[in-house]
Short mmCIF file of C-alpha atoms in Angstrom, two decimals:
data_model
loop_
_atom_site.label_atom_id
_atom_site.label_comp_id
_atom_site.label_asym_id
_atom_site.label_seq_id
_atom_site.Cartn_x
_atom_site.Cartn_y
_atom_site.Cartn_z
CA MET D 1 -15.39 70.43 -15.43
CA ALA D 2 -13.74 68.95 -12.47
CA ASP D 3 -12.63 71.02 -9.58
CA PRO D 4 -8.78 71.08 -9.82
CA GLY D 5 -8.48 70.86 -6.10
CA VAL D 6 -10.46 67.65 -5.83
CA LEU D 7 -9.34 64.23 -6.99
CA GLU D 8 -12.04 62.46 -8.83
CA GLN D 9 -12.37 58.85 -7.95
CA GLU D 10 -14.20 56.30 -10.00
CA ALA D 11 -16.63 54.22 -8.11
CA THR D 12 -15.32 50.68 -7.88
CA GLU D 13 -16.78 47.51 -6.57
CA THR D 14 -14.74 44.64 -5.31
CA ARG D 15 -16.21 41.22 -5.29
CA THR D 16 -14.39 38.51 -3.43
CA GLN D 17 -15.14 35.02 -4.59
CA LEU D 18 -13.63 32.11 -2.74
CA ALA D 19 -12.14 29.41 -4.94
CA PRO D 20 -14.27 26.28 -4.87
CA PRO D 21 -12.95 23.51 -2.63
CA TRP D 22 -11.38 20.40 -4.06
CA ASN D 23 -12.08 16.81 -3.16
CA VAL D 24 -9.34 14.27 -2.68
CA VAL D 25 -10.74 10.97 -3.93
CA CYS D 26 -9.26 7.58 -3.14
CA TRP D 27 -10.05 4.64 -5.42
CA ASN D 28 -10.35 0.98 -4.59
CA ASP D 29 -7.53 -1.34 -5.53
CA PRO D 30 -7.89 -5.11 -5.12
CA ILE D 31 -4.26 -5.73 -4.18
CA THR D 32 -3.56 -3.11 -1.54
CA TYR D 33 -4.41 -4.40 1.92
CA MET D 34 -7.19 -2.76 3.91
CA ILE D 35 -4.95 -2.35 6.95
CA TYR D 36 -2.40 -0.58 4.78
CA VAL D 37 -4.98 1.89 3.46
CA THR D 38 -6.19 2.51 7.03
CA MET D 39 -2.63 3.17 8.15
CA VAL D 40 -1.95 5.57 5.27
CA PHE D 41 -5.13 7.58 5.95
CA GLN D 42 -4.08 7.91 9.59
CA ARG D 43 -0.60 9.05 8.72
CA VAL D 44 -1.42 11.38 5.84
CA PHE D 45 -4.51 13.09 7.25
CA GLY D 46 -3.99 12.51 10.98
CA TYR D 47 -7.34 10.72 11.24
CA SER D 48 -8.22 8.46 14.14
CA TYR D 49 -8.17 4.72 13.49
CA GLU D 50 -11.97 4.71 13.53
CA LYS D 51 -12.30 7.44 10.91
CA ALA D 52 -9.52 6.04 8.73
CA TYR D 53 -11.06 2.56 8.89
CA GLY D 54 -14.50 3.94 8.01
CA LEU D 55 -13.17 5.78 4.95
CA MET D 56 -11.20 2.72 3.90
CA MET D 57 -14.40 0.65 4.06
CA GLU D 58 -16.19 3.22 1.94
CA VAL D 59 -13.42 2.98 -0.65
CA HIS D 60 -13.63 -0.80 -0.53
CA THR D 61 -17.40 -1.12 -0.81
CA SER D 62 -18.20 1.86 -3.08
CA GLY D 63 -15.09 1.78 -5.25
CA ARG D 64 -14.13 5.31 -4.23
CA ALA D 65 -14.50 7.78 -1.39
CA VAL D 66 -13.89 11.45 -0.83
CA VAL D 67 -11.27 11.36 1.88
CA TRP D 68 -10.63 15.08 2.26
CA THR D 69 -12.05 18.39 0.97
CA GLY D 70 -10.42 21.80 1.03
CA ALA D 71 -8.09 24.23 -0.72
CA ARG D 72 -6.55 23.14 -4.01
CA GLU D 73 -2.91 23.48 -2.94
CA LYS D 74 -3.47 21.32 0.10
CA ALA D 75 -5.43 18.79 -1.94
CA GLU D 76 -2.44 18.51 -4.29
CA THR D 77 -0.16 17.88 -1.35
CA TYR D 78 -2.44 15.16 -0.02
CA VAL D 79 -2.77 13.45 -3.41
CA GLN D 80 1.01 13.49 -3.71
CA LYS D 81 1.34 11.89 -0.28
CA LEU D 82 -1.22 9.23 -1.16
CA HIS D 83 0.65 8.51 -4.40
CA ALA D 84 3.86 8.27 -2.42
CA SER D 85 2.14 5.43 -0.55
CA GLN D 86 1.00 3.95 -3.88
CA LEU D 87 -2.69 4.58 -3.27
CA LYS D 88 -4.81 5.46 -6.29
CA ALA D 89 -5.91 9.01 -5.62
CA THR D 90 -7.23 11.87 -7.71
CA MET D 91 -8.47 15.37 -7.04
CA GLU D 92 -11.57 17.03 -8.41
CA SER D 93 -13.07 20.46 -8.04
CA THR D 94 -16.40 20.58 -6.30
CA GLY D 95 -17.23 23.45 -8.66
CA GLU D 96 -19.22 25.24 -5.97
CA MET O 1 5.38 -24.25 4.59
CA ILE O 2 7.11 -22.63 7.55
CA PHE O 3 5.83 -19.11 8.03
CA PRO O 4 8.25 -16.50 9.30
CA ARG O 5 7.47 -14.58 12.46
CA LEU O 6 8.20 -10.98 13.35
CA GLU O 7 10.15 -10.33 16.52
CA ARG O 8 10.30 -6.93 18.17
CA TYR O 9 13.23 -6.07 20.44
CA ALA O 10 13.30 -3.59 23.30
CA ASP O 11 15.44 -1.12 21.36
CA GLY O 12 12.88 -0.94 18.53
CA ARG O 13 14.62 -3.28 16.11
CA LEU O 14 12.43 -5.74 14.26
CA ALA O 15 13.49 -9.02 12.73
CA PHE O 16 11.86 -11.57 10.51
CA GLU O 17 12.79 -14.86 12.09
CA ASP O 18 12.53 -18.33 10.55
CA LEU O 19 12.51 -17.07 6.97
CA ALA O 20 12.32 -20.18 4.83
CA PRO O 21 14.54 -20.14 1.72
CA ALA O 22 11.44 -19.68 -0.46
CA PHE O 23 10.53 -16.50 1.44
CA LEU O 24 14.07 -15.22 1.25
CA LEU O 25 14.24 -15.82 -2.50
CA LEU O 26 10.92 -14.01 -2.87
CA LEU O 27 12.22 -11.00 -0.92
CA MET O 28 15.27 -10.96 -3.16
CA GLU O 29 12.97 -10.34 -6.13
CA VAL O 30 11.63 -7.13 -4.58
CA PRO O 31 14.51 -4.77 -5.55
CA ASP O 32 14.20 -5.66 -9.25
CA LEU O 33 10.46 -4.94 -9.17
CA LEU O 34 11.20 -1.45 -7.83
CA LYS O 35 13.63 -0.38 -10.57
CA THR O 36 11.69 2.55 -11.98
CA ASP O 37 13.79 2.78 -15.14
CA GLU O 38 13.13 -0.83 -16.08
CA GLN O 39 9.46 -1.17 -15.23
CA PRO O 40 6.94 -2.13 -17.92
CA ASP O 41 4.42 0.59 -18.76
CA GLU O 42 1.58 -1.10 -16.86
CA VAL O 43 3.66 -1.15 -13.67
CA HIS O 44 4.76 2.43 -14.17
CA ARG O 45 1.15 3.57 -14.65
CA ARG O 46 0.04 1.80 -11.48
CA LEU O 47 2.86 3.02 -9.25
CA PHE O 48 2.82 6.56 -10.61
CA PRO O 49 -0.80 7.40 -11.38
CA ASP O 50 -2.22 10.68 -12.65
CA PRO O 51 -3.94 13.05 -10.23
CA GLY O 52 -7.00 13.40 -12.46
CA ASP O 53 -8.16 13.75 -16.06
CA ASP O 54 -7.06 17.33 -16.67
CA ALA O 55 -4.26 17.32 -19.26
CA ALA O 56 -2.39 20.30 -17.81
CA MET O 57 -2.52 18.83 -14.34
CA LYS O 58 -1.24 15.47 -15.60
CA GLU O 59 1.66 17.17 -17.38
CA GLU O 60 2.55 19.16 -14.30
CA TRP O 61 2.36 16.02 -12.18
CA ALA O 62 4.64 14.06 -14.50
CA ARG O 63 7.13 16.92 -14.52
CA PHE O 64 7.28 17.84 -10.85
CA VAL O 65 5.75 15.08 -8.73
CA HIS O 66 6.79 11.86 -10.45
CA PRO O 67 10.53 12.54 -10.04
CA GLU O 68 9.96 12.87 -6.29
CA LEU O 69 8.00 9.64 -6.23
CA PHE O 70 10.78 7.87 -8.19
CA SER O 71 13.23 9.10 -5.59
CA LEU O 72 11.10 7.81 -2.71
CA LEU O 73 10.80 4.39 -4.29
CA ALA O 74 14.53 4.33 -4.96
CA SER O 75 15.12 5.04 -1.25
CA ALA O 76 12.84 2.17 -0.25
CA ARG O 77 14.73 -0.08 -2.69
CA GLU O 78 18.05 0.89 -1.09
CA ILE O 79 16.66 -0.04 2.32
CA VAL O 80 15.58 -3.44 1.05
CA LEU O 81 18.96 -4.09 -0.55
CA HIS O 82 20.77 -3.05 2.62
CA ASP O 83 18.78 -5.33 4.91
CA LEU O 84 18.86 -8.26 2.51
CA ALA O 85 22.65 -7.96 2.43
CA ASN O 86 22.66 -8.54 6.17
CA VAL O 87 20.51 -11.67 6.28
CA ARG O 88 21.98 -14.38 8.47
CA PRO O 89 21.13 -18.01 9.12
CA SER O 90 18.76 -18.38 12.07
CA SER O 91 21.19 -20.81 13.61
CA PRO O 92 24.67 -21.85 12.51
CA GLU O 93 23.71 -25.49 13.03
CA ILE O 94 20.72 -25.38 10.75
CA GLY O 95 22.69 -24.89 7.53
CA MET O 96 20.13 -24.88 4.75
CA GLY O 97 17.32 -24.14 7.19
CA THR O 98 15.77 -20.79 7.98
CA TRP O 99 17.11 -17.26 7.92
CA ARG O 100 16.91 -14.11 9.99
CA MET O 101 16.59 -10.59 8.63
CA GLU O 102 16.87 -7.61 10.91
CA ILE O 103 15.03 -4.36 10.16
CA PRO O 104 16.29 -1.21 11.91
CA PRO O 105 13.49 1.08 13.20
CA ASP O 106 14.12 3.71 10.54
CA HIS O 107 13.80 1.08 7.79
CA VAL O 108 10.36 -0.22 8.71
CA ASN O 109 8.33 2.28 6.69
CA GLY O 110 10.60 1.75 3.71
CA TRP O 111 9.93 -1.98 3.91
CA ILE O 112 6.17 -1.51 4.19
CA SER O 113 6.23 0.75 1.13
CA ALA O 114 8.57 -1.52 -0.83
CA LEU O 115 6.48 -4.61 -0.17
CA ASN O 116 3.35 -2.75 -1.21
CA ALA O 117 4.95 -1.51 -4.42
CA ALA O 118 6.29 -4.98 -5.23
CA ARG O 119 2.82 -6.52 -4.78
CA LEU O 120 1.28 -3.84 -7.00
CA ALA O 121 3.98 -4.34 -9.64
CA LEU O 122 3.34 -8.08 -9.75
CA GLY O 123 -0.40 -7.43 -9.92
CA ALA O 124 0.00 -4.95 -12.77
CA ILE O 125 2.18 -7.38 -14.74
CA GLN O 126 -0.53 -10.04 -14.39
CA GLY O 127 -3.35 -7.60 -15.14
CA ILE O 128 -5.08 -8.19 -11.82
CA GLU O 129 -7.96 -5.75 -11.71
CA SER O 130 -10.47 -7.24 -9.30
CA GLU O 131 -10.81 -9.20 -6.09
CA ASP O 132 -12.01 -12.12 -8.19
CA ASP O 133 -8.76 -12.04 -10.17
CA LEU O 134 -6.74 -12.01 -6.98
CA HIS O 135 -8.62 -14.88 -5.38
CA ALA O 136 -9.23 -16.94 -8.51
CA PHE O 137 -7.14 -19.81 -7.19
CA ASP O 138 -8.09 -19.66 -3.53
CA ASP O 139 -10.48 -22.59 -3.52
CA THR O 140 -9.91 -26.01 -4.88
CA PRO O 141 -12.88 -26.74 -7.14
CA GLU O 142 -15.37 -29.05 -5.51
CA GLY O 143 -14.75 -32.68 -6.31
CA GLU O 144 -11.09 -32.18 -7.11
CA GLU O 145 -9.79 -32.42 -3.55
CA GLU O 146 -9.01 -36.12 -3.88
CA ASP O 147 -7.53 -35.81 -7.35
CA ASP O 148 -3.95 -37.04 -7.21
CA ALA O 149 -3.15 -35.78 -10.68
CA PRO O 150 -0.26 -33.30 -10.57
CA VAL O 151 -1.32 -29.69 -10.98
CA GLU O 152 0.19 -28.11 -14.07
CA PHE O 153 2.40 -25.10 -13.50
CA ASP O 154 0.45 -21.90 -14.02
CA GLU O 155 2.52 -18.72 -14.01
CA ARG O 156 -0.42 -16.48 -13.11
CA ARG O 157 -1.25 -18.67 -10.14
CA PHE O 158 2.40 -18.64 -9.09
CA VAL O 159 2.60 -14.84 -9.24
CA ILE O 160 -0.63 -14.45 -7.28
CA THR O 161 0.85 -16.70 -4.60
CA LYS O 162 3.86 -14.37 -4.47
CA ILE O 163 1.52 -11.38 -4.03
CA HIS O 164 -0.17 -13.12 -1.09
CA LEU O 165 3.10 -14.16 0.56
CA LEU O 166 4.62 -10.68 0.27
CA GLY O 167 1.34 -9.41 1.71
CA GLU O 168 1.70 -11.65 4.75
CA LEU O 169 5.08 -10.12 5.51
CA GLN O 170 3.78 -6.60 4.91
CA ALA O 171 0.77 -7.23 7.18
CA MET O 172 3.05 -8.32 10.03
CA LEU O 173 4.93 -5.04 9.81
CA ILE O 174 1.75 -2.95 9.57
CA MET O 175 0.17 -4.67 12.56
CA ASP O 176 3.34 -3.94 14.52
CA GLN O 177 3.43 -0.29 13.51
CA CYS O 178 -0.26 0.54 13.39
CA PRO O 179 -2.35 -1.96 15.35
CA PRO O 180 -6.09 -1.35 15.72
CA PRO O 181 -7.16 0.07 19.09
CA PRO O 182 -7.98 -2.58 21.70
CA GLY O 183 -11.50 -3.91 21.21
CA PHE O 184 -11.86 -2.42 17.73
CA PHE O 185 -12.52 -5.83 16.18
CA PRO O 186 -14.30 -7.67 19.01
CA ASN O 187 -16.21 -9.92 16.61
CA MET O 188 -13.05 -10.97 14.83
CA ARG O 189 -11.55 -12.02 18.14
CA GLU O 190 -14.61 -14.14 18.94
CA GLU O 191 -14.50 -15.75 15.51
CA ASP O 192 -10.84 -16.55 16.03
CA ASP O 193 -11.67 -18.14 19.35
CA ASP O 194 -14.43 -20.15 17.72
CA GLU O 195 -12.08 -21.32 15.01
CA GLU O 196 -9.52 -22.33 17.56
CA GLU O 197 -12.15 -24.27 19.46
CA GLU O 198 -13.26 -25.97 16.27
CA GLU O 199 -9.70 -26.84 15.42
CA GLU O 200 -9.09 -28.18 18.87
CA THR O 201 -12.25 -30.25 18.92
CA GLY O 202 -11.83 -31.39 15.34
CA SER O 203 -8.40 -32.93 15.72
#
């Protein structure tokens, strides 16, 4: 029997699991100009010209490139901004 | 063909100068291509893509994001209509010659976006899915250079030419707004110089 003067407390265990990050993927498009894609990457992500140009080249040569990785909500915002600039962009969970 | 040039003024205004009638007529097609409620499905799919394969995400996107994107494109279309309404002849004496279109600083991004969307819309209508499709008519087949036979009208070729010409105008605006850092393309500069030398020595 429990002591009436003592609150019994069940042992609990809290596990914190961080949500897996999401990739923002940009896909190649034959019509959109390379300089336009470079400009959009600079404006949307704040990348330097060098970094934006490098990612654009990866999109161009590989057909797609992961242009940003992070929290889902922010990934959604970035995909929306890329769509607003008519770039083909998707988001995918890294599943980590 | 006379190519227009982009002039920048001290107060930030830009203007396309020496717009040939063909260029002006082409620009006048842009607003119709941006009418979201009249676009064919293939254009709509290209301009308003899905964010991924997940059905719930696609539904959410169509419900909440697409309306915002429609609104943005409609704003760009309004900018185009406004500036086209203010086109003036380059010179009163020229008459049927070239035209001048001014672009206020706060309209430049709208123009870049509108030109991009118009190019994509034309490409979607023609089913252009690869670089090969886009450049299918770039080179005259070997042996046909001297052929005097008239070239038959080909709508696909005509539309691809429009995509390239709109791209030239868009590229001028992008290079004004977002030029590469000095020295970023040193090889390209050298090649240009070489080409100029070749042209000079070849004429």
